[in-house]
Amino acid sequence: MPKSLSLFAWRALETCLSLLVPLLMLAAAAVWSGELLGLPIQSAGDAPEAEAKVPQPTTAELQQMGLTDVSLQVRDSVSWFVRTAEGTPCGRIIGSHLASHKVTGYAGPVPVYVYVSADNRIVRVVPAENAETASFFSRAAEQLLPRWEGKPVQEALSMQVDAVTGATFSSNALNANIREALAADAATQTVDTGSATPTGGWGKALAALGVVLLGILAAWRYRGVKWLRLLVLIANVGVVGFWCGHFLSLTLLLGWAQHGGSALAYLPVLIIFICSLLLPLFGLRGHYCTWICPYGSLQELVWRLPVPKLAVSPATWRRLRMVRRLIFGFLFLSLWSGLGAFLLDYEPFAAFRPANAAPAVMVLAGAFILLGLFVPRPWCKCCCPLGEWLDLCAPPAGSKRSQS
């Protein structure tokens, strides 16, 4: 074999492995949930259990959802279409019973029914029968469940809702069951309503994709144009981050690995994800972190403000980079054990949706932005496990347009 051809084959193998290994790591982290791309993972001994069905909500539970004189049509093993007496579709009801064994309250499973309207918003969340202490559970349900109501389903999938003080076990179980019900719903994507659209609508989707294309153009052809770089950073923060809420996170990627999802609903983020994997193969290493990530862009904008800076030696940066790798390793070891999923709740990216982000996330995100006044991109360089994962996906360093 000619030497040039042998070198090309070796480079191609390196590139394939650079993509395959991180994707397999993510798939392995998803396996503990019992699902991979929305398909159940079970042993032969578990097969009879897979045929179990969620019990249909009682008349009293339907009344709590505000539903009277309606009929239910089986949609799948966990949900029903809801129709009026005249046969008009008015949404669907999803139960979390089959998944509720994964996270329990103080006394056992805490299943819920989630009523979703025809326009894909959560109308009401109603707890099903459970063994929780009535006083604690009532306090948790009355304060927590209304926070989910009125939210679009795709937005609710990434919501972080704080537990109710004094009823932490019940609160955490309710939140987890709602997420499981919504994830099961997203995996089927059989909606009895009009045509599907990207999350947030086509306007926001096209605006986000326009900013992404502008970043690719700037990185590829006009990297030295300072005003264009500044424009891309501002657009990433204002348009992609705060207005559209389209960004990558390990929470989202793990959710895709576990439950799959609608390509159309996630269209802008899916294209961003594909760009983050493919552009490094064409020499734009670290493109997502440098040119797309809203949180990274916000840190860089803050760094540009005229305040005194801290001098950090290259040796110190190398040690801090090792901290990021240790965080990444610890996180994935925790995910593989099935115990570390809650750690993903503290990714600071959710701060771009302040109405849904937990206070702890807002504090964490704000702290790194404040630190970014004095050192460049502290979260990106020292802590971000998503950035480390994307680095693993990229081909070996040394390409002609390394941006890391």
Short mmCIF file of N, CA, C and O in Angstrom, two decimals, residues 64-147:
data_model
loop_
_atom_site.label_atom_id
_atom_site.label_comp_id
_atom_site.label_asym_id
_atom_site.label_seq_id
_atom_site.Cartn_x
_atom_site.Cartn_y
_atom_site.Cartn_z
N GLN A 64 -59.99 16.44 38.45
CA GLN A 64 -58.89 17.29 38.92
C GLN A 64 -58.15 17.94 37.76
O GLN A 64 -57.56 19.01 37.92
N MET A 65 -58.16 17.29 36.60
CA MET A 65 -57.54 17.86 35.42
C MET A 65 -58.46 18.86 34.71
O MET A 65 -58.08 19.45 33.70
N GLY A 66 -59.68 19.00 35.23
CA GLY A 66 -60.65 19.89 34.60
C GLY A 66 -61.36 19.24 33.43
O GLY A 66 -61.90 19.94 32.56
N LEU A 67 -61.38 17.91 33.39
CA LEU A 67 -61.97 17.18 32.27
C LEU A 67 -63.26 16.50 32.71
O LEU A 67 -63.25 15.66 33.62
N THR A 68 -64.34 16.85 32.09
CA THR A 68 -65.63 16.19 32.30
C THR A 68 -66.25 15.92 30.94
O THR A 68 -66.02 16.67 29.98
N ASP A 69 -67.01 14.88 30.87
CA ASP A 69 -67.70 14.52 29.61
C ASP A 69 -66.70 14.39 28.46
O ASP A 69 -66.88 14.97 27.39
N VAL A 70 -65.63 13.64 28.71
CA VAL A 70 -64.64 13.38 27.67
C VAL A 70 -64.46 11.88 27.52
O VAL A 70 -64.87 11.09 28.38
N SER A 71 -63.85 11.48 26.42
CA SER A 71 -63.51 10.07 26.21
C SER A 71 -62.01 9.95 26.04
O SER A 71 -61.35 10.87 25.55
N LEU A 72 -61.48 8.80 26.46
CA LEU A 72 -60.06 8.52 26.33
C LEU A 72 -59.84 7.42 25.31
O LEU A 72 -60.52 6.39 25.34
N GLN A 73 -58.89 7.64 24.42
CA GLN A 73 -58.52 6.63 23.43
C GLN A 73 -57.06 6.24 23.66
O GLN A 73 -56.19 7.11 23.73
N VAL A 74 -56.80 4.95 23.80
CA VAL A 74 -55.45 4.49 24.09
C VAL A 74 -54.50 4.95 22.98
O VAL A 74 -54.75 4.76 21.79
N ARG A 75 -53.43 5.57 23.40
CA ARG A 75 -52.39 6.06 22.47
C ARG A 75 -51.22 5.10 22.44
O ARG A 75 -50.70 4.77 21.39
N ASP A 76 -50.77 4.65 23.62
CA ASP A 76 -49.74 3.63 23.77
C ASP A 76 -49.84 3.12 25.20
O ASP A 76 -50.84 3.37 25.88
N SER A 77 -48.81 2.43 25.68
CA SER A 77 -48.90 1.81 27.01
C SER A 77 -48.85 2.81 28.15
O SER A 77 -49.10 2.44 29.30
N VAL A 78 -48.54 4.08 27.88
CA VAL A 78 -48.42 5.05 28.96
C VAL A 78 -49.31 6.28 28.77
O VAL A 78 -49.28 7.18 29.60
N SER A 79 -50.12 6.33 27.69
CA SER A 79 -50.85 7.57 27.45
C SER A 79 -52.14 7.34 26.67
O SER A 79 -52.35 6.27 26.08
N TRP A 80 -52.98 8.38 26.69
CA TRP A 80 -54.28 8.34 26.01
C TRP A 80 -54.51 9.67 25.30
O TRP A 80 -54.10 10.73 25.78
N PHE A 81 -55.19 9.62 24.15
CA PHE A 81 -55.73 10.82 23.55
C PHE A 81 -57.01 11.19 24.28
O PHE A 81 -57.77 10.32 24.71
N VAL A 82 -57.25 12.49 24.41
CA VAL A 82 -58.46 12.98 25.06
C VAL A 82 -59.33 13.65 23.99
O VAL A 82 -58.84 14.48 23.22
N ARG A 83 -60.62 13.26 23.96
CA ARG A 83 -61.55 13.87 23.01
C ARG A 83 -62.83 14.29 23.74
O ARG A 83 -63.24 13.65 24.72
N THR A 84 -63.43 15.35 23.24
CA THR A 84 -64.70 15.80 23.80
C THR A 84 -65.80 14.82 23.39
O THR A 84 -65.58 13.90 22.60
N ALA A 85 -66.99 15.04 23.94
CA ALA A 85 -68.12 14.17 23.60
C ALA A 85 -68.42 14.21 22.10
O ALA A 85 -68.94 13.24 21.54
N GLU A 86 -68.08 15.34 21.46
CA GLU A 86 -68.31 15.47 20.01
C GLU A 86 -67.17 14.86 19.19
O GLU A 86 -67.21 14.85 17.96
N GLY A 87 -66.11 14.40 19.85
CA GLY A 87 -65.00 13.78 19.16
C GLY A 87 -63.86 14.72 18.81
O GLY A 87 -62.91 14.33 18.13
N THR A 88 -63.90 15.97 19.30
CA THR A 88 -62.84 16.94 19.01
C THR A 88 -61.60 16.64 19.85
O THR A 88 -61.71 16.51 21.08
N PRO A 89 -60.41 16.53 19.24
CA PRO A 89 -59.19 16.29 20.03
C PRO A 89 -58.91 17.47 20.97
O PRO A 89 -59.00 18.62 20.58
N CYS A 90 -58.58 17.17 22.22
CA CYS A 90 -58.24 18.24 23.17
C CYS A 90 -57.01 17.88 23.99
O CYS A 90 -56.87 18.30 25.14
N GLY A 91 -56.10 17.10 23.40
CA GLY A 91 -54.84 16.83 24.08
C GLY A 91 -54.62 15.37 24.39
O GLY A 91 -55.25 14.48 23.80
N ARG A 92 -53.76 15.12 25.36
CA ARG A 92 -53.41 13.76 25.74
C ARG A 92 -53.02 13.73 27.21
O ARG A 92 -52.63 14.75 27.78
N ILE A 93 -53.11 12.56 27.79
CA ILE A 93 -52.73 12.34 29.19
C ILE A 93 -51.63 11.30 29.22
O ILE A 93 -51.76 10.24 28.60
N ILE A 94 -50.54 11.60 29.94
CA ILE A 94 -49.41 10.66 30.05
C ILE A 94 -49.25 10.27 31.51
O ILE A 94 -49.28 11.13 32.40
N GLY A 95 -49.07 8.99 31.77
CA GLY A 95 -48.81 8.51 33.12
C GLY A 95 -47.37 8.10 33.30
O GLY A 95 -46.73 7.60 32.37
N SER A 96 -46.85 8.30 34.50
CA SER A 96 -45.43 7.97 34.76
C SER A 96 -45.27 6.64 35.50
O SER A 96 -44.17 6.32 35.95
N HIS A 97 -46.34 5.87 35.61
CA HIS A 97 -46.33 4.69 36.48
C HIS A 97 -45.22 3.70 36.14
O HIS A 97 -44.58 3.14 37.05
N LEU A 98 -45.00 3.43 34.85
CA LEU A 98 -44.01 2.41 34.47
C LEU A 98 -42.59 2.84 34.78
O LEU A 98 -41.70 2.01 34.92
N ALA A 99 -42.37 4.14 34.88
CA ALA A 99 -41.04 4.65 35.17
C ALA A 99 -40.87 5.08 36.62
O ALA A 99 -39.76 5.39 37.04
N SER A 100 -41.96 5.08 37.41
CA SER A 100 -41.89 5.67 38.75
C SER A 100 -41.04 4.86 39.72
O SER A 100 -40.65 5.37 40.77
N HIS A 101 -40.73 3.59 39.38
CA HIS A 101 -39.88 2.81 40.27
C HIS A 101 -38.44 3.31 40.28
O HIS A 101 -37.67 3.01 41.19
N LYS A 102 -38.06 4.11 39.27
CA LYS A 102 -36.69 4.59 39.19
C LYS A 102 -36.38 5.60 40.29
O LYS A 102 -35.27 5.65 40.82
N VAL A 103 -37.37 6.46 40.61
CA VAL A 103 -37.19 7.47 41.65
C VAL A 103 -38.43 7.42 42.54
O VAL A 103 -39.54 7.62 42.06
N THR A 104 -38.24 7.17 43.80
CA THR A 104 -39.37 7.06 44.71
C THR A 104 -39.37 8.20 45.72
O THR A 104 -38.36 8.88 45.91
N GLY A 105 -40.50 8.39 46.35
CA GLY A 105 -40.61 9.37 47.41
C GLY A 105 -40.14 8.78 48.73
O GLY A 105 -39.33 7.85 48.76
N TYR A 106 -40.68 9.28 49.83
CA TYR A 106 -40.27 8.80 51.15
C TYR A 106 -40.77 7.39 51.41
O TYR A 106 -40.09 6.58 52.03
N ALA A 107 -42.00 7.10 50.93
CA ALA A 107 -42.62 5.82 51.25
C ALA A 107 -42.77 4.90 50.05
O ALA A 107 -43.25 3.78 50.20
N GLY A 108 -42.38 5.34 48.87
CA GLY A 108 -42.52 4.49 47.70
C GLY A 108 -42.75 5.29 46.43
O GLY A 108 -42.51 6.50 46.40
N PRO A 109 -43.20 4.63 45.35
CA PRO A 109 -43.42 5.32 44.08
C PRO A 109 -44.45 6.46 44.20
O PRO A 109 -45.39 6.38 45.00
N VAL A 110 -44.24 7.49 43.39
CA VAL A 110 -45.15 8.64 43.39
C VAL A 110 -45.54 8.94 41.94
O VAL A 110 -45.10 9.94 41.35
N PRO A 111 -46.36 8.08 41.31
CA PRO A 111 -46.71 8.30 39.91
C PRO A 111 -47.61 9.52 39.73
O PRO A 111 -48.30 9.95 40.66
N VAL A 112 -47.59 10.07 38.53
CA VAL A 112 -48.42 11.24 38.21
C VAL A 112 -49.05 11.05 36.84
O VAL A 112 -48.59 10.24 36.02
N TYR A 113 -50.14 11.79 36.61
CA TYR A 113 -50.71 11.95 35.29
C TYR A 113 -50.44 13.38 34.84
O TYR A 113 -50.66 14.33 35.59
N VAL A 114 -49.95 13.53 33.60
CA VAL A 114 -49.69 14.86 33.04
C VAL A 114 -50.65 15.06 31.87
O VAL A 114 -50.62 14.31 30.89
N TYR A 115 -51.50 16.08 32.00
CA TYR A 115 -52.45 16.41 30.93
C TYR A 115 -51.83 17.48 30.05
O TYR A 115 -51.51 18.58 30.52
N VAL A 116 -51.64 17.17 28.77
CA VAL A 116 -51.02 18.07 27.80
C VAL A 116 -52.08 18.49 26.79
O VAL A 116 -52.80 17.64 26.24
N SER A 117 -52.18 19.79 26.53
CA SER A 117 -53.20 20.30 25.62
C SER A 117 -52.86 20.00 24.16
O SER A 117 -51.75 19.55 23.84
N ALA A 118 -53.80 20.31 23.27
CA ALA A 118 -53.59 20.07 21.84
C ALA A 118 -52.48 20.95 21.27
O ALA A 118 -51.87 20.59 20.27
N ASP A 119 -52.20 22.09 21.91
CA ASP A 119 -51.09 22.94 21.44
C ASP A 119 -49.79 22.64 22.17
O ASP A 119 -48.86 23.44 22.17
N ASN A 120 -49.72 21.46 22.81
CA ASN A 120 -48.47 20.92 23.38
C ASN A 120 -48.00 21.68 24.62
O ASN A 120 -46.80 21.84 24.83
N ARG A 121 -48.91 22.12 25.46
CA ARG A 121 -48.58 22.74 26.74
C ARG A 121 -49.15 21.90 27.88
O ARG A 121 -50.20 21.27 27.74
N ILE A 122 -48.43 21.92 29.01
CA ILE A 122 -48.90 21.18 30.19
C ILE A 122 -50.07 21.95 30.79
O ILE A 122 -49.94 23.12 31.16
N VAL A 123 -51.22 21.30 30.86
CA VAL A 123 -52.41 21.92 31.43
C VAL A 123 -52.47 21.65 32.94
O VAL A 123 -52.65 22.56 33.75
N ARG A 124 -52.31 20.41 33.32
CA ARG A 124 -52.44 20.05 34.73
C ARG A 124 -51.63 18.81 35.01
O ARG A 124 -51.51 17.92 34.16
N VAL A 125 -51.05 18.75 36.20
CA VAL A 125 -50.36 17.55 36.69
C VAL A 125 -51.12 17.07 37.92
O VAL A 125 -51.32 17.83 38.87
N VAL A 126 -51.54 15.81 37.88
CA VAL A 126 -52.35 15.25 38.96
C VAL A 126 -51.65 14.03 39.53
O VAL A 126 -51.32 13.10 38.78
N PRO A 127 -51.37 14.00 40.83
CA PRO A 127 -50.75 12.81 41.43
C PRO A 127 -51.72 11.63 41.42
O PRO A 127 -52.92 11.80 41.67
N ALA A 128 -51.20 10.45 41.14
CA ALA A 128 -51.99 9.23 41.25
C ALA A 128 -51.87 8.69 42.68
O ALA A 128 -51.22 9.28 43.54
N GLU A 129 -52.48 7.57 42.91
CA GLU A 129 -52.46 6.97 44.26
C GLU A 129 -51.04 6.65 44.69
O GLU A 129 -50.24 6.12 43.90
N ASN A 130 -50.70 6.99 45.93
CA ASN A 130 -49.37 6.71 46.46
C ASN A 130 -49.44 6.52 47.97
O ASN A 130 -50.49 6.73 48.58
N ALA A 131 -48.30 6.15 48.55
CA ALA A 131 -48.26 5.84 49.99
C ALA A 131 -47.55 6.92 50.79
O ALA A 131 -47.15 6.68 51.94
N GLU A 132 -47.36 8.12 50.23
CA GLU A 132 -46.67 9.19 50.95
C GLU A 132 -47.50 9.69 52.13
O GLU A 132 -48.74 9.57 52.16
N THR A 133 -46.84 10.26 53.13
CA THR A 133 -47.54 10.89 54.25
C THR A 133 -48.36 12.07 53.72
O THR A 133 -47.82 12.97 53.06
N ALA A 134 -49.65 12.06 54.00
CA ALA A 134 -50.57 13.00 53.35
C ALA A 134 -50.18 14.45 53.57
O ALA A 134 -50.20 15.26 52.64
N SER A 135 -49.79 14.82 54.79
CA SER A 135 -49.51 16.22 55.08
C SER A 135 -48.30 16.73 54.30
O SER A 135 -48.32 17.80 53.69
N PHE A 136 -47.22 15.92 54.28
CA PHE A 136 -46.02 16.32 53.56
C PHE A 136 -46.28 16.34 52.06
O PHE A 136 -45.87 17.26 51.35
N PHE A 137 -46.98 15.31 51.57
CA PHE A 137 -47.20 15.20 50.13
C PHE A 137 -48.11 16.33 49.63
O PHE A 137 -47.86 16.90 48.56
N SER A 138 -49.13 16.66 50.39
CA SER A 138 -50.04 17.74 49.98
C SER A 138 -49.29 19.06 49.87
O SER A 138 -49.49 19.84 48.92
N ARG A 139 -48.40 19.33 50.84
CA ARG A 139 -47.63 20.56 50.80
C ARG A 139 -46.76 20.62 49.55
O ARG A 139 -46.68 21.63 48.86
N ALA A 140 -46.10 19.47 49.23
CA ALA A 140 -45.25 19.43 48.05
C ALA A 140 -46.06 19.62 46.78
O ALA A 140 -45.70 20.41 45.90
N ALA A 141 -47.19 18.89 46.67
CA ALA A 141 -47.99 18.95 45.45
C ALA A 141 -48.59 20.33 45.22
O ALA A 141 -48.58 20.85 44.11
N GLU A 142 -49.10 20.96 46.28
CA GLU A 142 -49.76 22.26 46.13
C GLU A 142 -48.80 23.35 45.71
O GLU A 142 -49.17 24.27 44.96
N GLN A 143 -47.55 23.28 46.18
CA GLN A 143 -46.59 24.32 45.85
C GLN A 143 -45.80 24.04 44.57
O GLN A 143 -45.41 24.97 43.86
N LEU A 144 -45.59 22.76 44.26
CA LEU A 144 -44.69 22.41 43.17
C LEU A 144 -45.40 22.22 41.83
O LEU A 144 -44.95 22.72 40.79
N LEU A 145 -46.53 21.52 41.82
CA LEU A 145 -47.17 21.16 40.55
C LEU A 145 -47.58 22.37 39.72
O LEU A 145 -47.43 22.35 38.48
N PRO A 146 -48.10 23.47 40.32
CA PRO A 146 -48.46 24.63 39.49
C PRO A 146 -47.28 25.23 38.72
O PRO A 146 -47.49 25.92 37.72
N ARG A 147 -46.04 25.00 39.19
CA ARG A 147 -44.88 25.55 38.49
C ARG A 147 -44.68 24.92 37.11
O ARG A 147 -44.03 25.50 36.24
#
